[in-house]
PDB file of C-alpha atoms in Angstrom:
ATOM      1  CA  MET A   1      63.852  28.544 174.120  1.00  0.00           C
ATOM      2  CA  SER A   2      60.559  27.798 171.635  1.00  0.00           C
ATOM      3  CA  THR A   3      56.732  27.363 172.323  1.00  0.00           C
ATOM      4  CA  VAL A   4      54.561  26.578 169.948  1.00  0.00           C
ATOM      5  CA  GLY A   5      50.864  26.043 170.134  1.00  0.00           C
ATOM      6  CA  ALA A   6      48.351  26.480 167.745  1.00  0.00           C
ATOM      7  CA  ILE A   7      45.095  27.074 169.660  1.00  0.00           C
ATOM      8  CA  VAL A   8      46.094  30.416 172.201  1.00  0.00           C
ATOM      9  CA  SER A   9      47.511  33.195 171.026  1.00  0.00           C
ATOM     10  CA  PRO A  10      48.657  35.567 173.459  1.00  0.00           C
ATOM     11  CA  ARG A  11      48.594  39.259 172.820  1.00  0.00           C
ATOM     12  CA  ALA A  12      51.130  41.833 171.997  1.00  0.00           C
ATOM     13  CA  LYS A  13      50.536  45.237 171.171  1.00  0.00           C
ATOM     14  CA  LEU A  14      54.025  45.575 169.339  1.00  0.00           C
ATOM     15  CA  GLY A  15      54.338  44.256 166.025  1.00  0.00           C
ATOM     16  CA  VAL A  16      58.252  43.941 164.179  1.00  0.00           C
ATOM     17  CA  PHE A  17      58.607  42.807 160.547  1.00  0.00           C
ATOM     18  CA  GLY A  18      62.048  41.169 159.577  1.00  0.00           C
ATOM     19  CA  GLY A  19      63.341  41.825 156.437  1.00  0.00           C
ATOM     20  CA  SER A  20      65.458  40.577 153.982  1.00  0.00           C
ATOM     21  CA  GLY A  21      69.144  39.090 156.122  1.00  0.00           C
ATOM     22  CA  PHE A  22      66.656  39.839 159.915  1.00  0.00           C
ATOM     23  CA  TYR A  23      64.751  35.590 159.803  1.00  0.00           C
ATOM     24  CA  ASP A  24      64.815  35.880 164.384  1.00  0.00           C
ATOM     25  CA  PHE A  25      64.481  38.241 166.638  1.00  0.00           C
ATOM     26  CA  LEU A  26      64.676  37.503 170.216  1.00  0.00           C
ATOM     27  CA  LYS A  27      65.152  34.154 171.351  1.00  0.00           C
ATOM     28  CA  GLU A  28      62.798  33.802 174.649  1.00  0.00           C
ATOM     29  CA  ARG A  29      59.565  33.450 172.315  1.00  0.00           C
ATOM     30  CA  LYS A  30      56.292  31.593 172.107  1.00  0.00           C
ATOM     31  CA  GLN A  31      55.353  30.366 168.660  1.00  0.00           C
ATOM     32  CA  PHE A  32      52.151  29.223 167.016  1.00  0.00           C
ATOM     33  CA  ARG A  33      50.429  29.372 163.424  1.00  0.00           C
ATOM     34  CA  MET A  34      47.574  31.860 162.321  1.00  0.00           C
ATOM     35  CA  LYS A  35      45.184  31.425 159.861  1.00  0.00           C
ATOM     36  CA  THR A  36      43.312  34.490 158.164  1.00  0.00           C
ATOM     37  CA  PRO A  37      40.641  35.030 156.022  1.00  0.00           C
ATOM     38  CA  TYR A  38      43.948  36.340 153.557  1.00  0.00           C
ATOM     39  CA  GLY A  39      45.499  32.722 154.027  1.00  0.00           C
ATOM     40  CA  TYR A  40      48.622  32.440 156.808  1.00  0.00           C
ATOM     41  CA  PRO A  41      51.333  34.469 157.616  1.00  0.00           C
ATOM     42  CA  SER A  42      55.100  34.779 155.849  1.00  0.00           C
ATOM     43  CA  ALA A  43      56.271  32.139 159.298  1.00  0.00           C
ATOM     44  CA  PRO A  44      54.716  30.655 162.549  1.00  0.00           C
ATOM     45  CA  ILE A  45      54.358  34.535 164.366  1.00  0.00           C
ATOM     46  CA  ASN A  46      57.055  34.571 167.792  1.00  0.00           C
ATOM     47  CA  VAL A  47      55.893  36.344 170.268  1.00  0.00           C
ATOM     48  CA  SER A  48      58.350  37.994 173.505  1.00  0.00           C
ATOM     49  CA  LYS A  49      58.926  40.263 176.041  1.00  0.00           C
ATOM     50  CA  THR A  50      61.037  42.139 176.321  1.00  0.00           C
ATOM     51  CA  GLY A  51      61.442  44.955 179.257  1.00  0.00           C
ATOM     52  CA  GLY A  52      58.204  44.120 180.583  1.00  0.00           C
ATOM     53  CA  ARG A  53      56.565  44.467 176.694  1.00  0.00           C
ATOM     54  CA  SER A  54      54.978  41.700 174.854  1.00  0.00           C
ATOM     55  CA  VAL A  55      56.906  42.081 171.116  1.00  0.00           C
ATOM     56  CA  ALA A  56      55.148  40.317 167.851  1.00  0.00           C
ATOM     57  CA  PHE A  57      57.684  38.995 165.303  1.00  0.00           C
ATOM     58  CA  ILE A  58      57.318  38.106 161.495  1.00  0.00           C
ATOM     59  CA  PRO A  59      60.149  37.295 158.939  1.00  0.00           C
ATOM     60  CA  ARG A  60      57.905  38.825 155.637  1.00  0.00           C
ATOM     61  CA  HIS A  61      59.724  37.013 153.541  1.00  0.00           C
ATOM     62  CA  GLY A  62      59.172  33.552 155.420  1.00  0.00           C
ATOM     63  CA  LYS A  63      61.782  31.976 157.788  1.00  0.00           C
ATOM     64  CA  HIS A  64      63.726  30.830 154.697  1.00  0.00           C
ATOM     65  CA  HIS A  65      62.965  33.313 152.375  1.00  0.00           C
ATOM     66  CA  GLU A  66      60.658  31.747 150.348  1.00  0.00           C
ATOM     67  CA  PHE A  67      58.937  34.248 149.794  1.00  0.00           C
ATOM     68  CA  PRO A  68      60.232  36.447 147.143  1.00  0.00           C
ATOM     69  CA  PRO A  69      58.638  39.950 147.746  1.00  0.00           C
ATOM     70  CA  HIS A  70      55.802  40.478 144.828  1.00  0.00           C
ATOM     71  CA  ALA A  71      54.369  37.017 147.010  1.00  0.00           C
ATOM     72  CA  VAL A  72      54.400  38.276 150.013  1.00  0.00           C
ATOM     73  CA  PRO A  73      51.616  37.322 151.651  1.00  0.00           C
ATOM     74  CA  TYR A  74      51.069  41.033 153.015  1.00  0.00           C
ATOM     75  CA  ARG A  75      47.369  40.640 154.093  1.00  0.00           C
ATOM     76  CA  ALA A  76      47.224  38.041 156.135  1.00  0.00           C
ATOM     77  CA  ASN A  77      50.818  38.762 158.410  1.00  0.00           C
ATOM     78  CA  ALA A  78      49.105  42.208 158.519  1.00  0.00           C
ATOM     79  CA  TYR A  79      45.642  41.318 159.662  1.00  0.00           C
ATOM     80  CA  ALA A  80      47.957  38.202 162.003  1.00  0.00           C
ATOM     81  CA  PHE A  81      49.369  41.477 163.730  1.00  0.00           C
ATOM     82  CA  LYS A  82      45.854  43.160 164.117  1.00  0.00           C
ATOM     83  CA  LYS A  83      44.525  39.701 165.288  1.00  0.00           C
ATOM     84  CA  LEU A  84      47.266  39.521 168.146  1.00  0.00           C
ATOM     85  CA  GLY A  85      46.326  43.775 169.023  1.00  0.00           C
ATOM     86  CA  VAL A  86      49.392  45.295 167.600  1.00  0.00           C
ATOM     87  CA  GLU A  87      48.807  48.391 167.254  1.00  0.00           C
ATOM     88  CA  ARG A  88      52.371  49.793 166.195  1.00  0.00           C
ATOM     89  CA  ILE A  89      54.636  48.573 164.265  1.00  0.00           C
ATOM     90  CA  LEU A  90      58.203  49.356 163.256  1.00  0.00           C
ATOM     91  CA  ALA A  91      59.520  47.488 159.986  1.00  0.00           C
ATOM     92  CA  PRO A  92      63.005  47.602 158.969  1.00  0.00           C
ATOM     93  CA  SER A  93      63.851  46.857 155.867  1.00  0.00           C
ATOM     94  CA  ALA A  94      67.729  46.106 153.158  1.00  0.00           C
ATOM     95  CA  VAL A  95      67.237  49.054 150.351  1.00  0.00           C
ATOM     96  CA  GLY A  96      69.177  50.406 147.849  1.00  0.00           C
ATOM     97  CA  SER A  97      70.430  54.213 147.661  1.00  0.00           C
ATOM     98  CA  LEU A  98      70.145  56.154 145.163  1.00  0.00           C
ATOM     99  CA  ARG A  99      72.334  59.405 146.358  1.00  0.00           C
ATOM    100  CA  ALA A 100      75.563  58.749 146.978  1.00  0.00           C
ATOM    101  CA  LYS A 101      75.206  61.153 150.240  1.00  0.00           C
ATOM    102  CA  MET A 102      73.175  57.790 151.504  1.00  0.00           C
ATOM    103  CA  GLU A 103      75.986  55.271 152.656  1.00  0.00           C
ATOM    104  CA  PRO A 104      76.159  51.448 152.232  1.00  0.00           C
ATOM    105  CA  GLY A 105      75.626  50.779 156.118  1.00  0.00           C
ATOM    106  CA  ASP A 106      73.698  54.326 156.605  1.00  0.00           C
ATOM    107  CA  PHE A 107      70.480  54.394 158.639  1.00  0.00           C
ATOM    108  CA  VAL A 108      66.815  55.502 156.894  1.00  0.00           C
ATOM    109  CA  PHE A 109      64.106  57.370 158.826  1.00  0.00           C
ATOM    110  CA  SER A 110      61.025  56.449 155.930  1.00  0.00           C
ATOM    111  CA  ASP A 111      58.606  59.330 155.163  1.00  0.00           C
ATOM    112  CA  GLN A 112      56.909  58.953 151.468  1.00  0.00           C
ATOM    113  CA  PHE A 113      56.627  56.470 149.544  1.00  0.00           C
ATOM    114  CA  VAL A 114      56.327  55.753 145.926  1.00  0.00           C
ATOM    115  CA  ASN A 115      54.821  53.215 144.430  1.00  0.00           C
ATOM    116  CA  PHE A 116      55.804  50.739 141.287  1.00  0.00           C
ATOM    117  CA  THR A 117      54.702  47.611 142.378  1.00  0.00           C
ATOM    118  CA  SER A 118      51.716  45.547 139.715  1.00  0.00           C
ATOM    119  CA  GLY A 119      49.354  43.652 140.577  1.00  0.00           C
ATOM    120  CA  ARG A 120      49.590  43.239 144.738  1.00  0.00           C
ATOM    121  CA  ARG A 121      46.809  42.832 146.123  1.00  0.00           C
ATOM    122  CA  ASP A 122      46.786  46.262 147.878  1.00  0.00           C
ATOM    123  CA  THR A 123      43.752  46.851 149.949  1.00  0.00           C
ATOM    124  CA  PHE A 124      41.635  44.961 152.732  1.00  0.00           C
ATOM    125  CA  TYR A 125      38.578  46.842 150.938  1.00  0.00           C
ATOM    126  CA  ASP A 126      37.071  45.152 147.436  1.00  0.00           C
ATOM    127  CA  GLY A 127      33.506  46.715 148.865  1.00  0.00           C
ATOM    128  CA  PRO A 128      31.060  46.601 148.764  1.00  0.00           C
ATOM    129  CA  GLU A 129      31.987  49.213 151.637  1.00  0.00           C
ATOM    130  CA  THR A 130      34.091  51.412 149.558  1.00  0.00           C
ATOM    131  CA  THR A 131      37.208  52.971 151.745  1.00  0.00           C
ATOM    132  CA  HIS A 132      39.568  55.715 150.532  1.00  0.00           C
ATOM    133  CA  ILE A 133      41.919  56.688 153.120  1.00  0.00           C
ATOM    134  CA  SER A 134      44.505  58.748 153.661  1.00  0.00           C
ATOM    135  CA  THR A 135      48.122  57.945 152.178  1.00  0.00           C
ATOM    136  CA  ALA A 136      49.827  62.007 152.133  1.00  0.00           C
ATOM    137  CA  ASP A 137      51.512  61.341 155.283  1.00  0.00           C
ATOM    138  CA  PRO A 138      51.761  57.294 155.931  1.00  0.00           C
ATOM    139  CA  TYR A 139      54.666  57.065 158.114  1.00  0.00           C
ATOM    140  CA  CYS A 140      53.716  57.156 162.292  1.00  0.00           C
ATOM    141  CA  PRO A 141      55.187  60.438 163.092  1.00  0.00           C
ATOM    142  CA  GLU A 142      55.517  59.742 167.267  1.00  0.00           C
ATOM    143  CA  LEU A 143      57.419  56.470 166.304  1.00  0.00           C
ATOM    144  CA  ARG A 144      59.479  58.371 163.417  1.00  0.00           C
ATOM    145  CA  LYS A 145      60.421  61.071 166.431  1.00  0.00           C
ATOM    146  CA  ILE A 146      61.465  57.558 168.328  1.00  0.00           C
ATOM    147  CA  GLY A 147      63.962  56.466 165.823  1.00  0.00           C
ATOM    148  CA  ILE A 148      65.454  59.012 165.111  1.00  0.00           C
ATOM    149  CA  GLU A 149      65.975  60.264 168.665  1.00  0.00           C
ATOM    150  CA  VAL A 150      67.219  55.961 169.466  1.00  0.00           C
ATOM    151  CA  ALA A 151      69.816  56.481 166.485  1.00  0.00           C
ATOM    152  CA  GLU A 152      70.933  60.235 167.350  1.00  0.00           C
ATOM    153  CA  LYS A 153      71.482  58.843 171.352  1.00  0.00           C
ATOM    154  CA  MET A 154      73.233  55.170 168.831  1.00  0.00           C
ATOM    155  CA  GLY A 155      75.944  57.282 167.387  1.00  0.00           C
ATOM    156  CA  LEU A 156      74.509  56.042 163.934  1.00  0.00           C
ATOM    157  CA  ARG A 157      74.830  57.438 160.919  1.00  0.00           C
ATOM    158  CA  PHE A 158      71.136  57.637 159.689  1.00  0.00           C
ATOM    159  CA  HIS A 159      69.503  60.438 157.911  1.00  0.00           C
ATOM    160  CA  GLN A 160      65.731  61.780 159.038  1.00  0.00           C
ATOM    161  CA  ARG A 161      63.649  61.581 156.139  1.00  0.00           C
ATOM    162  CA  GLY A 162      63.942  60.142 153.075  1.00  0.00           C
ATOM    163  CA  THR A 163      61.385  58.646 149.917  1.00  0.00           C
ATOM    164  CA  VAL A 164      61.882  55.258 149.027  1.00  0.00           C
ATOM    165  CA  VAL A 165      60.607  54.125 145.404  1.00  0.00           C
ATOM    166  CA  VAL A 166      58.543  50.535 145.652  1.00  0.00           C
ATOM    167  CA  ILE A 167      59.608  48.430 142.516  1.00  0.00           C
ATOM    168  CA  GLN A 168      57.613  45.725 141.875  1.00  0.00           C
ATOM    169  CA  GLY A 169      60.920  42.989 141.724  1.00  0.00           C
ATOM    170  CA  PRO A 170      62.160  40.266 142.331  1.00  0.00           C
ATOM    171  CA  ARG A 171      64.389  41.828 139.820  1.00  0.00           C
ATOM    172  CA  PHE A 172      66.660  44.653 140.421  1.00  0.00           C
ATOM    173  CA  SER A 173      66.802  48.285 138.235  1.00  0.00           C
ATOM    174  CA  THR A 174      68.109  48.831 134.963  1.00  0.00           C
ATOM    175  CA  ARG A 175      70.451  51.933 134.392  1.00  0.00           C
ATOM    176  CA  ALA A 176      68.069  53.588 132.897  1.00  0.00           C
ATOM    177  CA  GLU A 177      64.848  53.210 135.563  1.00  0.00           C
ATOM    178  CA  SER A 178      67.546  54.028 138.379  1.00  0.00           C
ATOM    179  CA  LYS A 179      68.767  57.290 136.852  1.00  0.00           C
ATOM    180  CA  PHE A 180      65.122  58.059 136.342  1.00  0.00           C
ATOM    181  CA  PHE A 181      63.856  56.993 140.349  1.00  0.00           C
ATOM    182  CA  GLY A 182      67.323  59.406 141.305  1.00  0.00           C
ATOM    183  CA  SER A 183      66.470  62.510 138.886  1.00  0.00           C
ATOM    184  CA  GLN A 184      63.238  63.037 140.122  1.00  0.00           C
ATOM    185  CA  GLY A 185      64.896  63.670 143.354  1.00  0.00           C
ATOM    186  CA  TRP A 186      63.732  59.960 145.285  1.00  0.00           C
ATOM    187  CA  ASP A 187      66.083  59.143 148.366  1.00  0.00           C
ATOM    188  CA  ILE A 188      66.054  54.640 148.358  1.00  0.00           C
ATOM    189  CA  ILE A 189      64.418  51.886 147.145  1.00  0.00           C
ATOM    190  CA  ASN A 190      63.005  48.420 148.039  1.00  0.00           C
ATOM    191  CA  MET A 191      60.539  46.269 146.857  1.00  0.00           C
ATOM    192  CA  THR A 192      58.356  45.718 149.896  1.00  0.00           C
ATOM    193  CA  GLN A 193      57.707  49.110 151.754  1.00  0.00           C
ATOM    194  CA  TYR A 194      53.987  48.625 149.387  1.00  0.00           C
ATOM    195  CA  PRO A 195      51.114  47.723 150.093  1.00  0.00           C
ATOM    196  CA  GLU A 196      52.063  46.550 153.569  1.00  0.00           C
ATOM    197  CA  VAL A 197      52.175  50.641 154.924  1.00  0.00           C
ATOM    198  CA  VAL A 198      49.283  51.104 153.765  1.00  0.00           C
ATOM    199  CA  LEU A 199      47.943  47.851 154.807  1.00  0.00           C
ATOM    200  CA  ALA A 200      48.739  48.727 158.049  1.00  0.00           C
ATOM    201  CA  ARG A 201      47.049  52.377 157.871  1.00  0.00           C
ATOM    202  CA  GLU A 202      43.693  50.790 157.322  1.00  0.00           C
ATOM    203  CA  LEU A 203      44.174  48.588 160.202  1.00  0.00           C
ATOM    204  CA  GLU A 204      44.687  51.719 162.030  1.00  0.00           C
ATOM    205  CA  ILE A 205      48.069  50.837 163.633  1.00  0.00           C
ATOM    206  CA  CYS A 206      51.431  53.208 163.631  1.00  0.00           C
ATOM    207  CA  TYR A 207      53.811  51.969 161.410  1.00  0.00           C
ATOM    208  CA  ALA A 208      57.447  53.348 160.932  1.00  0.00           C
ATOM    209  CA  ASN A 209      59.866  51.886 158.520  1.00  0.00           C
ATOM    210  CA  VAL A 210      63.577  51.953 159.518  1.00  0.00           C
ATOM    211  CA  SER A 211      65.390  51.366 155.910  1.00  0.00           C
ATOM    212  CA  LEU A 212      69.341  49.613 156.372  1.00  0.00           C
ATOM    213  CA  VAL A 213      71.292  50.925 152.984  1.00  0.00           C
ATOM    214  CA  THR A 214      72.248  48.147 151.968  1.00  0.00           C
ATOM    215  CA  ASP A 215      74.005  49.437 148.050  1.00  0.00           C
ATOM    216  CA  TYR A 216      74.338  51.480 146.341  1.00  0.00           C
ATOM    217  CA  ASP A 217      71.611  51.345 143.314  1.00  0.00           C
ATOM    218  CA  VAL A 218      72.615  51.363 140.008  1.00  0.00           C
ATOM    219  CA  GLY A 219      71.737  54.473 138.764  1.00  0.00           C
ATOM    220  CA  LEU A 220      74.509  55.492 139.878  1.00  0.00           C
ATOM    221  CA  GLU A 221      77.438  54.191 138.494  1.00  0.00           C
ATOM    222  CA  ASP A 222      79.209  56.939 137.363  1.00  0.00           C
ATOM    223  CA  ASN A 223      80.509  57.322 140.417  1.00  0.00           C
ATOM    224  CA  PRO A 224      83.727  56.527 140.960  1.00  0.00           C
ATOM    225  CA  GLY A 225      83.599  52.421 143.672  1.00  0.00           C
ATOM    226  CA  VAL A 226      79.664  52.495 143.009  1.00  0.00           C
ATOM    227  CA  LYS A 227      79.077  48.207 141.625  1.00  0.00           C
ATOM    228  CA  PRO A 228      75.937  47.270 140.383  1.00  0.00           C
ATOM    229  CA  VAL A 229      73.782  45.513 142.746  1.00  0.00           C
ATOM    230  CA  SER A 230      74.162  42.039 143.320  1.00  0.00           C
ATOM    231  CA  HIS A 231      71.448  39.927 146.728  1.00  0.00           C
ATOM    232  CA  GLU A 232      74.806  38.339 147.413  1.00  0.00           C
ATOM    233  CA  GLU A 233      75.841  42.340 148.353  1.00  0.00           C
ATOM    234  CA  VAL A 234      72.728  43.021 149.756  1.00  0.00           C
ATOM    235  CA  ILE A 235      72.973  40.215 152.385  1.00  0.00           C
ATOM    236  CA  LYS A 236      76.485  41.012 153.596  1.00  0.00           C
ATOM    237  CA  VAL A 237      76.081  44.563 154.801  1.00  0.00           C
ATOM    238  CA  PHE A 238      73.181  43.841 156.597  1.00  0.00           C
ATOM    239  CA  ASN A 239      74.311  40.459 158.051  1.00  0.00           C
ATOM    240  CA  ARG A 240      77.192  43.259 158.771  1.00  0.00           C
ATOM    241  CA  SER A 241      75.190  45.743 160.294  1.00  0.00           C
ATOM    242  CA  LEU A 242      71.981  43.208 162.102  1.00  0.00           C
ATOM    243  CA  GLU A 243      73.435  44.290 165.383  1.00  0.00           C
ATOM    244  CA  LEU A 244      72.673  47.484 165.111  1.00  0.00           C
ATOM    245  CA  LEU A 245      69.657  46.938 163.793  1.00  0.00           C
ATOM    246  CA  ARG A 246      68.753  44.721 166.601  1.00  0.00           C
ATOM    247  CA  SER A 247      69.451  46.765 169.307  1.00  0.00           C
ATOM    248  CA  LEU A 248      68.189  50.024 167.369  1.00  0.00           C
ATOM    249  CA  ILE A 249      64.335  47.917 166.958  1.00  0.00           C
ATOM    250  CA  LEU A 250      64.929  47.024 170.724  1.00  0.00           C
ATOM    251  CA  GLU A 251      65.662  50.158 171.621  1.00  0.00           C
ATOM    252  CA  ILE A 252      62.768  52.189 170.348  1.00  0.00           C
ATOM    253  CA  VAL A 253      60.893  49.740 171.916  1.00  0.00           C
ATOM    254  CA  ARG A 254      61.699  50.281 175.064  1.00  0.00           C
ATOM    255  CA  LEU A 255      61.122  53.242 174.628  1.00  0.00           C
ATOM    256  CA  VAL A 256      57.411  53.632 172.753  1.00  0.00           C
ATOM    257  CA  PRO A 257      54.659  55.103 174.963  1.00  0.00           C
ATOM    258  CA  GLU A 258      52.331  52.787 176.356  1.00  0.00           C
ATOM    259  CA  LYS A 259      49.499  54.635 174.610  1.00  0.00           C
ATOM    260  CA  ARG A 260      49.045  56.236 171.871  1.00  0.00           C
ATOM    261  CA  SER A 261      48.938  60.504 171.862  1.00  0.00           C
ATOM    262  CA  SER A 262      50.665  62.410 169.210  1.00  0.00           C
ATOM    263  CA  CYS A 263      49.498  60.717 166.214  1.00  0.00           C
ATOM    264  CA  SER A 264      46.663  60.298 163.841  1.00  0.00           C
ATOM    265  CA  CYS A 265      47.060  56.714 163.232  1.00  0.00           C
ATOM    266  CA  GLY A 266      44.325  55.081 165.478  1.00  0.00           C
ATOM    267  CA  GLU A 267      41.398  57.095 163.597  1.00  0.00           C
ATOM    268  CA  ALA A 268      42.864  56.424 159.335  1.00  0.00           C
ATOM    269  CA  LEU A 269      39.206  55.367 158.854  1.00  0.00           C
ATOM    270  CA  LYS A 270      37.810  58.730 160.616  1.00  0.00           C
ATOM    271  CA  GLY A 271      35.661  59.794 158.179  1.00  0.00           C
ATOM    272  CA  ALA A 272      37.744  57.139 155.225  1.00  0.00           C
ATOM    273  CA  ARG A 273      34.251  55.493 154.281  1.00  0.00           C
ATOM    274  CA  LEU A 274      31.913  56.517 151.740  1.00  0.00           C
ATOM    275  CA  LYS A 275      28.151  56.113 151.981  1.00  0.00           C
ATOM    276  CA  VAL A 276      25.739  56.861 149.760  1.00  0.00           C
TER     277      VAL A 276
END
């Protein structure tokens, strides 16, 4: 059941961005559209109650996957959450594996990213107030810790950390590119983590990525049984693990403390603005 409203927007301290295959979250919800200075978000925003907590949800690719990764309105999505009062974002996503040990169906709690995108609008600060935030540790340590503890309690196969390479898309990597990424010691590959995580940080919102490995990237072709990645295979594996992912996200939401205390995400702009 959903209700649609265009004037009064509810408040929520927690937000979830749904990735490929994750276009809906909770059935009982209030749904509305919000126009931001950066345009409209990818889809109408759903706000639901679960365990006494209000949670906002936006499928980052749109309700029907109409926004390819390079065209997602990242700034509008993040800004809309900020206007709702969101302080923490959980961002599940489908990823390819650059490591044989990270198998399809595994979960990865990313702790670093490497950006290979180009031309994306990746900041809220285009001047005249120059702002340099730190992204030394881009993912919220408190949210990551809770996610890892929940995954362990659920008996999931997961990896506590991983470096995600973010490519421009919408094409997948060549064999040469994939082998290069793997040779650098990087772990997984995705098309949407950047600039999403950085924009959240510019808004002083905690952000944690929960990656679901859907395939081996093409650079692992020399390993027995590894086939080149296809979108069909990505969605098939994602759908197979979707209920586990929902349960994981819901339990993280339940355990997140009411107030932020053990991270500095809420002070990301402190000392970041250059004034002459």
